[in-house]
Coordinates of C-alpha atoms and ligand atoms in Angstrom, one line a residue:
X28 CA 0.0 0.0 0.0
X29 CA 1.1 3.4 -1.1
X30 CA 2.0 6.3 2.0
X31 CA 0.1 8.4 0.7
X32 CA -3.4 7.7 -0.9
X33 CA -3.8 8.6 -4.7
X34 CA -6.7 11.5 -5.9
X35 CA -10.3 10.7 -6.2
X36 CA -9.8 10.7 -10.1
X37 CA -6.7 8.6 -10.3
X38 CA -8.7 6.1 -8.3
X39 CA -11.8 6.8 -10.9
X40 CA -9.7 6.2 -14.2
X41 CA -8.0 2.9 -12.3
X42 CA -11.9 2.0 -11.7
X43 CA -13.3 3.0 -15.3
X44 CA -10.5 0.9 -16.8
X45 CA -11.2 -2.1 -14.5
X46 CA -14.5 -2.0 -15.7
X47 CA -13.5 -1.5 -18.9
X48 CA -11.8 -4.9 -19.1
X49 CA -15.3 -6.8 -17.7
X50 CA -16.8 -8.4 -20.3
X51 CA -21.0 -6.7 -20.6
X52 CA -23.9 -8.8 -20.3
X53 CA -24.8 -7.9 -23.8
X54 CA -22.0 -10.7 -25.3
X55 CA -22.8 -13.0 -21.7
X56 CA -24.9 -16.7 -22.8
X57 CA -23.5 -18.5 -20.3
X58 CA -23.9 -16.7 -16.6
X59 CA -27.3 -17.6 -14.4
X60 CA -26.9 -13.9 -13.4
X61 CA -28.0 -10.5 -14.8
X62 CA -27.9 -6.8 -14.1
X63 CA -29.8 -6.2 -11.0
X64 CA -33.5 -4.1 -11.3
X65 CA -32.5 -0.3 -11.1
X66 CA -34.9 -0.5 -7.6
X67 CA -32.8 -3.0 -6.2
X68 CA -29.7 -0.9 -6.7
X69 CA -31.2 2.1 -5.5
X70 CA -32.2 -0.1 -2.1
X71 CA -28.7 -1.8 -1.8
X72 CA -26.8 1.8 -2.1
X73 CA -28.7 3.3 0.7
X74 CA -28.5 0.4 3.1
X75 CA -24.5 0.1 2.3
X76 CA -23.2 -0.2 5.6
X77 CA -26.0 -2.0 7.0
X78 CA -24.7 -5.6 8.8
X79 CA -27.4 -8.3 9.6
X80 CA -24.4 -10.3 11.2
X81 CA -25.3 -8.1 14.8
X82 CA -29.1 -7.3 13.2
X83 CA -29.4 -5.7 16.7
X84 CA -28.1 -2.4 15.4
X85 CA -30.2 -2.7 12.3
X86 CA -33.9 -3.7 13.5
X87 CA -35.4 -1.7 10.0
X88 CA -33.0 -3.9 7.7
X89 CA -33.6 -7.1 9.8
X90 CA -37.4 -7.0 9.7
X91 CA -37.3 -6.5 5.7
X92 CA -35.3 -9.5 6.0
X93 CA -38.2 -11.3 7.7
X94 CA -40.5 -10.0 5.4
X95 CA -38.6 -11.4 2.4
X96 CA -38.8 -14.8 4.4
X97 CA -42.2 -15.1 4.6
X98 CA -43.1 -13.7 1.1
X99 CA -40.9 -16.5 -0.5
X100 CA -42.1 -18.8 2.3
X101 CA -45.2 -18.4 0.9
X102 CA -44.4 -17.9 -2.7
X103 CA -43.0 -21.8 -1.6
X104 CA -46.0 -22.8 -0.1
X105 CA -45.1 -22.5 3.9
X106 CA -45.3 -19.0 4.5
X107 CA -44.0 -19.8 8.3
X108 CA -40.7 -21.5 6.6
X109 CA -38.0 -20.6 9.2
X110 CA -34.7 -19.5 7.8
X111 CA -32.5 -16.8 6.8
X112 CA -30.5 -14.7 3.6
X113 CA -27.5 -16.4 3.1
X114 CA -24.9 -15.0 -0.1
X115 CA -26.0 -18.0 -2.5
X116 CA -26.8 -20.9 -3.3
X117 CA -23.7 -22.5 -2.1
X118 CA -24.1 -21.1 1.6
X119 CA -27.5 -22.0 1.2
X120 CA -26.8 -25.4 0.0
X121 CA -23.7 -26.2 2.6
X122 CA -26.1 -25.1 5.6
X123 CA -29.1 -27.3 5.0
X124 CA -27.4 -30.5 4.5
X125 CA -25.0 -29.3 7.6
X126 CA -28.4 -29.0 9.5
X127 CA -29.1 -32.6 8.5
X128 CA -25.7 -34.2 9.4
X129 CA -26.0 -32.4 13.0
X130 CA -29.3 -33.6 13.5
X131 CA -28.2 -36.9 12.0
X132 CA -25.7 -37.3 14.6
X133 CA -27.8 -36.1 17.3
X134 CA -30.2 -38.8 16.7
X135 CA -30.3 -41.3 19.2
X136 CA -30.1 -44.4 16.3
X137 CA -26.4 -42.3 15.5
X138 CA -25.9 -42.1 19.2
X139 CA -26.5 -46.1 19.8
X140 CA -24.3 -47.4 17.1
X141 CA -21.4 -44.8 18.1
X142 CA -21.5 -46.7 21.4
X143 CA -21.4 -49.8 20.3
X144 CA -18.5 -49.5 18.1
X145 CA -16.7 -47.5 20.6
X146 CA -17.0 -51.0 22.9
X147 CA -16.2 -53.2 19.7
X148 CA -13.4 -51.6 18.0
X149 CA -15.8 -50.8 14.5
X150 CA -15.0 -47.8 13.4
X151 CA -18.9 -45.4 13.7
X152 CA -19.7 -45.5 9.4
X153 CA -20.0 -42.1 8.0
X154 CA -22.6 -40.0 7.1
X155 CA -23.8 -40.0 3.2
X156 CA -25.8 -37.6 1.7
X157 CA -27.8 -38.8 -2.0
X158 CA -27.3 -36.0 -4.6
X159 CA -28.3 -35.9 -8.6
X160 CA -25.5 -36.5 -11.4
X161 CA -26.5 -33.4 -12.2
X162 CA -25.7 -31.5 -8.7
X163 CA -24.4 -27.9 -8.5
X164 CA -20.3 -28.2 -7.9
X165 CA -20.9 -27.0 -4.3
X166 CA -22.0 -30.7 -3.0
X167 CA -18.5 -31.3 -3.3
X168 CA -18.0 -28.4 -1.4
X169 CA -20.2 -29.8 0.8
X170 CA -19.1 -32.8 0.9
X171 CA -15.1 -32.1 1.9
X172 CA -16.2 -29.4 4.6
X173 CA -19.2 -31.7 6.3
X174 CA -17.0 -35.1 6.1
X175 CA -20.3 -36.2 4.4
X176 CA -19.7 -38.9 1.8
X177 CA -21.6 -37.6 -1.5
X178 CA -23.6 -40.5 -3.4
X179 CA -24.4 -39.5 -7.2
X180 CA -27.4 -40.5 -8.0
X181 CA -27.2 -41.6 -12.2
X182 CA -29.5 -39.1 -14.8
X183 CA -32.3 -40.2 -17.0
X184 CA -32.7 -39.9 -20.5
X185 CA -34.7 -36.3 -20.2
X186 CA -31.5 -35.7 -17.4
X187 CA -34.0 -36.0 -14.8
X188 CA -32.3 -37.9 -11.4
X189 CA -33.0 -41.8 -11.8
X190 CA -35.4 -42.4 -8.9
X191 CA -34.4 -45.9 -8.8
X192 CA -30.8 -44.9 -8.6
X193 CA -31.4 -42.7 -6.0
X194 CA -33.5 -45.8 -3.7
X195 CA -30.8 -47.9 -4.3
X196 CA -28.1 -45.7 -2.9
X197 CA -29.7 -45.0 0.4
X198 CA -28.8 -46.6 3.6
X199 CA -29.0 -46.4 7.1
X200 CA -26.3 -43.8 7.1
X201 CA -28.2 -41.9 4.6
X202 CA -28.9 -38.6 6.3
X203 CA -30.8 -36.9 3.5
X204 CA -31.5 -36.8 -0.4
X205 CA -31.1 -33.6 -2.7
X206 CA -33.5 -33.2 -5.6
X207 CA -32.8 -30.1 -8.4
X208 CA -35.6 -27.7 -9.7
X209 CA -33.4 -26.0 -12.2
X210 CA -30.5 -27.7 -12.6
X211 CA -27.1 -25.6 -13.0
X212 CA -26.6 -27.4 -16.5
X213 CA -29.9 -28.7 -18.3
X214 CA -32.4 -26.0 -16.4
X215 CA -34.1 -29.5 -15.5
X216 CA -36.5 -30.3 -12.5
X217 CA -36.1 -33.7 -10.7
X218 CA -39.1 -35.4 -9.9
X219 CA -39.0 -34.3 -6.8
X220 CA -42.7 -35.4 -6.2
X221 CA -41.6 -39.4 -6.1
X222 CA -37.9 -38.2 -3.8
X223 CA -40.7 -36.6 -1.5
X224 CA -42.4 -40.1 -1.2
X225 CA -39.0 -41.8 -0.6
X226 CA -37.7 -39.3 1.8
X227 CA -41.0 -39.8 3.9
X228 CA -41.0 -43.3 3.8
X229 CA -37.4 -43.5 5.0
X230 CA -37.9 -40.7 7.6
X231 CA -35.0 -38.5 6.2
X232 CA -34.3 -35.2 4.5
X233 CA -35.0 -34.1 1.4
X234 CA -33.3 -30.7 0.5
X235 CA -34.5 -29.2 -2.8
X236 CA -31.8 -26.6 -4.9
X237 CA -33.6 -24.3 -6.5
X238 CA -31.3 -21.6 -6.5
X239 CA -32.0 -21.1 -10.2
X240 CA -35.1 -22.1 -10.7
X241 CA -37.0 -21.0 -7.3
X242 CA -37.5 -17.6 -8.9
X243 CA -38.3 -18.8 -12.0
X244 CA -41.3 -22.3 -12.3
X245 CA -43.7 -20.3 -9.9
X246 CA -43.8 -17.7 -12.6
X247 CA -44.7 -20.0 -15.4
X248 CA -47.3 -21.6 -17.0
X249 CA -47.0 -24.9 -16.0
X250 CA -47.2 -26.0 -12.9
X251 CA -44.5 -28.0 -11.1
X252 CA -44.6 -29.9 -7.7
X253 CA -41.0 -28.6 -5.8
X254 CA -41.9 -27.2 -2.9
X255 CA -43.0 -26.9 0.4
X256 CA -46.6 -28.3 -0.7
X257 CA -44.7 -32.1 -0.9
X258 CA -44.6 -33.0 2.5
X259 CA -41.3 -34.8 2.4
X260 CA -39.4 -31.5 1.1
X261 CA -37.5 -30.6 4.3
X262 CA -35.3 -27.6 2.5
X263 CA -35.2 -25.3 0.1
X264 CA -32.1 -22.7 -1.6
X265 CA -33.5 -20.2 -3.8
X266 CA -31.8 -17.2 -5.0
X267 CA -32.9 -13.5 -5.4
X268 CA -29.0 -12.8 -7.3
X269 CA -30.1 -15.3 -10.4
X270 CA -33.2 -15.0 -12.0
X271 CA -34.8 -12.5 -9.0
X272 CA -32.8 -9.9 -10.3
X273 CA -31.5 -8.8 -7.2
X274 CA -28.2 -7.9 -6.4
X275 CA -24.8 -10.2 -5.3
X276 CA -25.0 -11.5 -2.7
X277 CA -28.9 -12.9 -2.1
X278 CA -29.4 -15.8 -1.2
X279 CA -32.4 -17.7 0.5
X280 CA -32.7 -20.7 2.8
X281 CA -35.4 -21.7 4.2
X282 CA -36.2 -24.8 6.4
X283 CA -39.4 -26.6 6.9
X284 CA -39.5 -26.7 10.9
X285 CA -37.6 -24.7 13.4
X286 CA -35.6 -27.4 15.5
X287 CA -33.4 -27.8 11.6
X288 CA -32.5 -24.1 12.2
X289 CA -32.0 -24.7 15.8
X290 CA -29.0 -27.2 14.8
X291 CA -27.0 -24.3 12.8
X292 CA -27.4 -22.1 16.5
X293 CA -23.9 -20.8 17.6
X294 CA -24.0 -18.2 20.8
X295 CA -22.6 -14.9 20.3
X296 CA -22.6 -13.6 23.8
X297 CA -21.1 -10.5 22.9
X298 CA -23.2 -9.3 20.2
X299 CA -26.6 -7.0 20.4
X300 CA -28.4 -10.9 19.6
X301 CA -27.0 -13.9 21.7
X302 CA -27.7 -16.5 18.6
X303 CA -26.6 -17.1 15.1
X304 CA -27.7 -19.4 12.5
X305 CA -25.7 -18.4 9.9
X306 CA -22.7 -19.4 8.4
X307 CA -20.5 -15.9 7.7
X308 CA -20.8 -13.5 10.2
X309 CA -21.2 -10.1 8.8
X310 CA -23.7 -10.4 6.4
X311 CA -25.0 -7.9 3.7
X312 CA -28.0 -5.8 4.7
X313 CA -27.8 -4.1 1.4
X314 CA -28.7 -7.3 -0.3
X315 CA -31.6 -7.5 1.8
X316 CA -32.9 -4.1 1.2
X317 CA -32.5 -5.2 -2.8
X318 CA -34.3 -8.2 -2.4
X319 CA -37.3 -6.6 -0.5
X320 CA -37.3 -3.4 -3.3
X321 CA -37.3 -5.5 -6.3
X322 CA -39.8 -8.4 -5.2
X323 CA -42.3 -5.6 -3.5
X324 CA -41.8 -4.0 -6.6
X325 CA -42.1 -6.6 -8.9
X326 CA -44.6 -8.3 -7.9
X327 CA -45.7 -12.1 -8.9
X328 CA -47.0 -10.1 -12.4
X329 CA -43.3 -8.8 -12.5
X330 CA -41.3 -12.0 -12.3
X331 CA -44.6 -13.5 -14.5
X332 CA -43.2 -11.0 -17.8
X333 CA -39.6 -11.6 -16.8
X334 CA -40.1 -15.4 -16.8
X335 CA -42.7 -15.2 -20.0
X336 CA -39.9 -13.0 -22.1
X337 CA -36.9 -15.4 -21.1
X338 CA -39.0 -18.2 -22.1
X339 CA -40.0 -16.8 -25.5
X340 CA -36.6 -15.9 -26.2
X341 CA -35.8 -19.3 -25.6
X342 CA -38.1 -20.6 -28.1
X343 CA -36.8 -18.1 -30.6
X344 CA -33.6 -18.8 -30.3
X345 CA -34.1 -22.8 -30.5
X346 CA -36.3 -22.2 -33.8
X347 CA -33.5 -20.3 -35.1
X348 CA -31.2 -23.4 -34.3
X349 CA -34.0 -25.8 -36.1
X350 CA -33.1 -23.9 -39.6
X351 CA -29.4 -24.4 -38.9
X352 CA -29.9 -28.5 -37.7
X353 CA -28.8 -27.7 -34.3
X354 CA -31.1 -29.3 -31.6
X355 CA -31.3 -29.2 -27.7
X356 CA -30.3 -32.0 -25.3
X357 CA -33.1 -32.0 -23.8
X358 CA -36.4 -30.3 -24.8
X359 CA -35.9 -26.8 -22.5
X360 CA -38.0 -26.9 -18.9
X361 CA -36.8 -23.4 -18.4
X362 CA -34.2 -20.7 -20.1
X363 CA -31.2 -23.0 -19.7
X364 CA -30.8 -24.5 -23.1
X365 CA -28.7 -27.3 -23.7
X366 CA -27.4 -28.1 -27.2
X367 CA -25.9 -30.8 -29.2
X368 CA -23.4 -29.3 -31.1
X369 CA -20.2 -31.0 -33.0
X370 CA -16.4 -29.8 -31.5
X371 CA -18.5 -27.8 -28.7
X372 CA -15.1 -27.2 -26.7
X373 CA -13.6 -25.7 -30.3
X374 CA -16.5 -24.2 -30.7
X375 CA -17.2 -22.3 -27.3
X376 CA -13.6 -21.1 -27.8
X377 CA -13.8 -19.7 -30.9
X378 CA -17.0 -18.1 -30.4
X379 CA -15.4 -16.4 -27.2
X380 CA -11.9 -15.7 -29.7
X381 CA -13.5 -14.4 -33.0
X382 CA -16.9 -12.9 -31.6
X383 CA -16.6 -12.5 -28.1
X384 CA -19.4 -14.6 -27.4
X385 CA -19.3 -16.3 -23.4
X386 CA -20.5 -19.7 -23.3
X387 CA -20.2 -22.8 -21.6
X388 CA -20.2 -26.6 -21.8
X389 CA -21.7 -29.5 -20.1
X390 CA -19.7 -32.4 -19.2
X391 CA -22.3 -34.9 -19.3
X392 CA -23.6 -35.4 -21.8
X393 CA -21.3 -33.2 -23.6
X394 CA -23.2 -29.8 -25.1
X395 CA -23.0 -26.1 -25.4
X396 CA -24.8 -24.3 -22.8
X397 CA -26.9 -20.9 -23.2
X398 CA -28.7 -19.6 -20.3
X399 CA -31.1 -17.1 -21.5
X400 CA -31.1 -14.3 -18.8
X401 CA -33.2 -11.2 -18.3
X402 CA -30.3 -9.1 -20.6
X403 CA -30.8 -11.3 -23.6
X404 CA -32.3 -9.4 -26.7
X405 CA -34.0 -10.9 -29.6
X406 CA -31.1 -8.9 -31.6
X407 CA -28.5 -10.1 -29.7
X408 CA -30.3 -14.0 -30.2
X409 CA -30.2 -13.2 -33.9
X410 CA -26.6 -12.0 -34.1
X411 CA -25.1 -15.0 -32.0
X412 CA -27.2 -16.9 -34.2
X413 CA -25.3 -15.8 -37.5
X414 CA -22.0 -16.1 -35.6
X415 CA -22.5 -19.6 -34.1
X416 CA -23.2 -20.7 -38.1
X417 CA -20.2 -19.1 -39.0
X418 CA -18.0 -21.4 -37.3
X419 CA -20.3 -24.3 -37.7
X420 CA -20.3 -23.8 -41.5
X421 CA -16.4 -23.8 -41.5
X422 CA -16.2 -27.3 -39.3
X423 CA -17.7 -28.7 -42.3
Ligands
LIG2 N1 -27.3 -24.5 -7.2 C1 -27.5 -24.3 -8.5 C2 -28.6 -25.1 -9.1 C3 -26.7 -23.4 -9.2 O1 -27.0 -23.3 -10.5 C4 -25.8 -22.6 -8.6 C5 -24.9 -21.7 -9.3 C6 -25.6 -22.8 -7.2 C7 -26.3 -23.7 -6.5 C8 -24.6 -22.0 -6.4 O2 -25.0 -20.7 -6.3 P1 -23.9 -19.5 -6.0 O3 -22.9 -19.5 -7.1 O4 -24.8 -18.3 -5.9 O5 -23.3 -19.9 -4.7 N2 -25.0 -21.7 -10.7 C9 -24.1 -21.0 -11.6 C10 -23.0 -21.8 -12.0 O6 -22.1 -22.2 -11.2 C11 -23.6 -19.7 -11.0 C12 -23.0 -18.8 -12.0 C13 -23.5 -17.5 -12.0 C14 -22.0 -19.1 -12.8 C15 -22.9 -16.6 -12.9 C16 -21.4 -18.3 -13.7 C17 -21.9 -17.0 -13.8 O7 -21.4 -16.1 -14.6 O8 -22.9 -22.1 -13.2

């Protein structure tokens, strides 16, 4: 660090050309976030300094938090969901299935067979969580933090979990199952409606991720069953920073009962609140004051247009692809469209090299990946359109 701090404009010009050297969301197909709504900007400037990590000192911030709670507690079918804003899906995701390994251990099966093996010299087996192929890299996460073993559950053909995969996986040191609604890849929904069944039958957790598409199959046509209304759904991640348009960093997690919070409680004797669920400390209050202006503002009708644009866009763009012999994966649930495309890793790089076009692969199976976000245009559809046939044309 410099003795002396540099002028208000040098600092500018440093900034302007930092900015200058991100890539805009107008040439961005492959990102699950967008620019924030102006509103939501506005709400996270003035509430800057605002820290819900000692809420004590910021009663106006932390009861717009609880507001936001219940309005996607209900938007999820449990308006009484018990939870708390977290910075994504990955905190989100890392503290439900860490409430389900402490309660897990807790329980007093856990608690038998620990003291057994102590007496014998078995070692206690150790905790497995069931997850989708198709899981969000932060299970792994997950997985190497928790000391949880992570069992991956094989696809379908539509890339839907196999729920005869997932039966056969579970055991009795099963402590929960994941389902996706929205998955990071193929924008596909489990069928989360049978894992509910399962999870009830074997009396253990089932934590859906619907960090992308919690904000997005309320708003549409068809209805899917992924929420709170299946009585076996213990969990649920949903993000306001992907398709609610809020700003980095919202997140949402909400649990179905109180005593699965109560497991995440750590006392903070010194702070103006004596208990904390969460897993940072300090914790944004200008997120939260984003998430409140841009859902209030919004409203369902809001995120209804924002859902029904994306989703036309989508269509465009894969009839587009129909005249050029380029198909999807997978027949597109929501605005994640996967496609089958010759050379994709050639091609995603050349489209980033000669057109500046970001876009990304899935591993398997192996595609090219749009995700059609609120900044996509018809024109910019119709000009990665020509450029994607430019290289195509040349593989040939
Ligand atoms: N669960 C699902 C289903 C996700 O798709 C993601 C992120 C997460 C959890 C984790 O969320 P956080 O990243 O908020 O912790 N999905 C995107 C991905 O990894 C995130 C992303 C966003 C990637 C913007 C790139 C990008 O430019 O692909």
């Amino acid at each position: 660090m410099n003795e002396t701090g540099l002028s208000e404009e040098e600092i500018r010009n440093i900034l302007n050309d930092s900015k200058g050297q991100d890539l805009k969301y107008e040439r961005v197909l492959s990102s699950m976030c967008t620019y924030p709504h102006k509103i939501a900007v506005q709400a996270h400037m003035q509430f800057i300094e605002s820290n819900m990590g000692d809420f004590g000192l910021f009663r106006g911030t932390y009861n717009l938090e609880k507001e936001i709670l219940s309005l996607i507690g209900d938007l999820l079918h449990k308006a009484d969901a018990v939870g708390y804003m977290t910075t994504g899906g990955t905190e989100s995701n890392i503290q439900a299935i860490r409430s389900m390994r402490n309660l897990f251990l807790q329980s007093s099966e856990y608690q038998n067979s620990a003291n057994s093996s102590k007496n014998s010299d078995n070692k206690c087996a150790r905790p497995n969580l069931v997850v989708p192929d198709s899981a969000h890299f932060s299970f792994d996460k997950v997985s190497d933090i928790l000391d949880v073993e992570l069992r991956k559950a094989s696809l379908d053909d539509e890339l839907k979990v196999s729920v005869e995969s997932v039966r056969s996986l579970i055991d009795e040191n099963t402590i929960g199952l994941v389902a996706i609604a929205g998955s990071t890849e193929f924008g596909q929904v489990d069928p989360i409606k049978e894992l509910s069944d399962i999870a009830l039958e074997k009396n253990i957790f089932l934590h859906v991720d619907a960090a992308f598409g919690g904000f997005v199959l309320p708003f549409m046509k068809k209805s899917y069953e992924f929420d709170f209304k299946l009585p076996g759904v213990t969990s649920i991640a949903i993000d306001p920073h992907k398709m609610g348009l809020s700003t980095i960093p919202s997140g949402v997690l909400l649990f179905r009962d109180f005593h699965q919070l109560e497991s995440l409680k750590a006392d903070t004797p010194y702070l103006t609140v004596s208990t904390q669920y969460t897993l940072t400390g300090t914790r944004s209050g200008a997120a939260v004051a984003a998430t409140y202006a841009v859902m209030n503002f919004l409203g369902k009708e809001g995120y209804r247009k924002t859902v029904s644009r994306c989703m036309e866009l989508t269509h465009y763009l894969l009839e587009k692809l129909k005249d050029m012999d380029v198909y999807p994966l997978i027949e597109p649930v929501m605005n994640v469209v996967a496609l089958e495309v010759p050379k994709c890793d050639l091609v995603r790089s050349r489209l980033a090299k000669e057109f500046n076009w970001q876009v990304s692969i899935t591993q398997n199976p192996h595609g090219l990946r749009l995700v059609i976000m609120p900044h996509v245009s018809f024109e910019m559809i119709d000009s990665f359109v020509a450029d994607l046939k430019k290289i195509l044309d040349s593989l040939e």
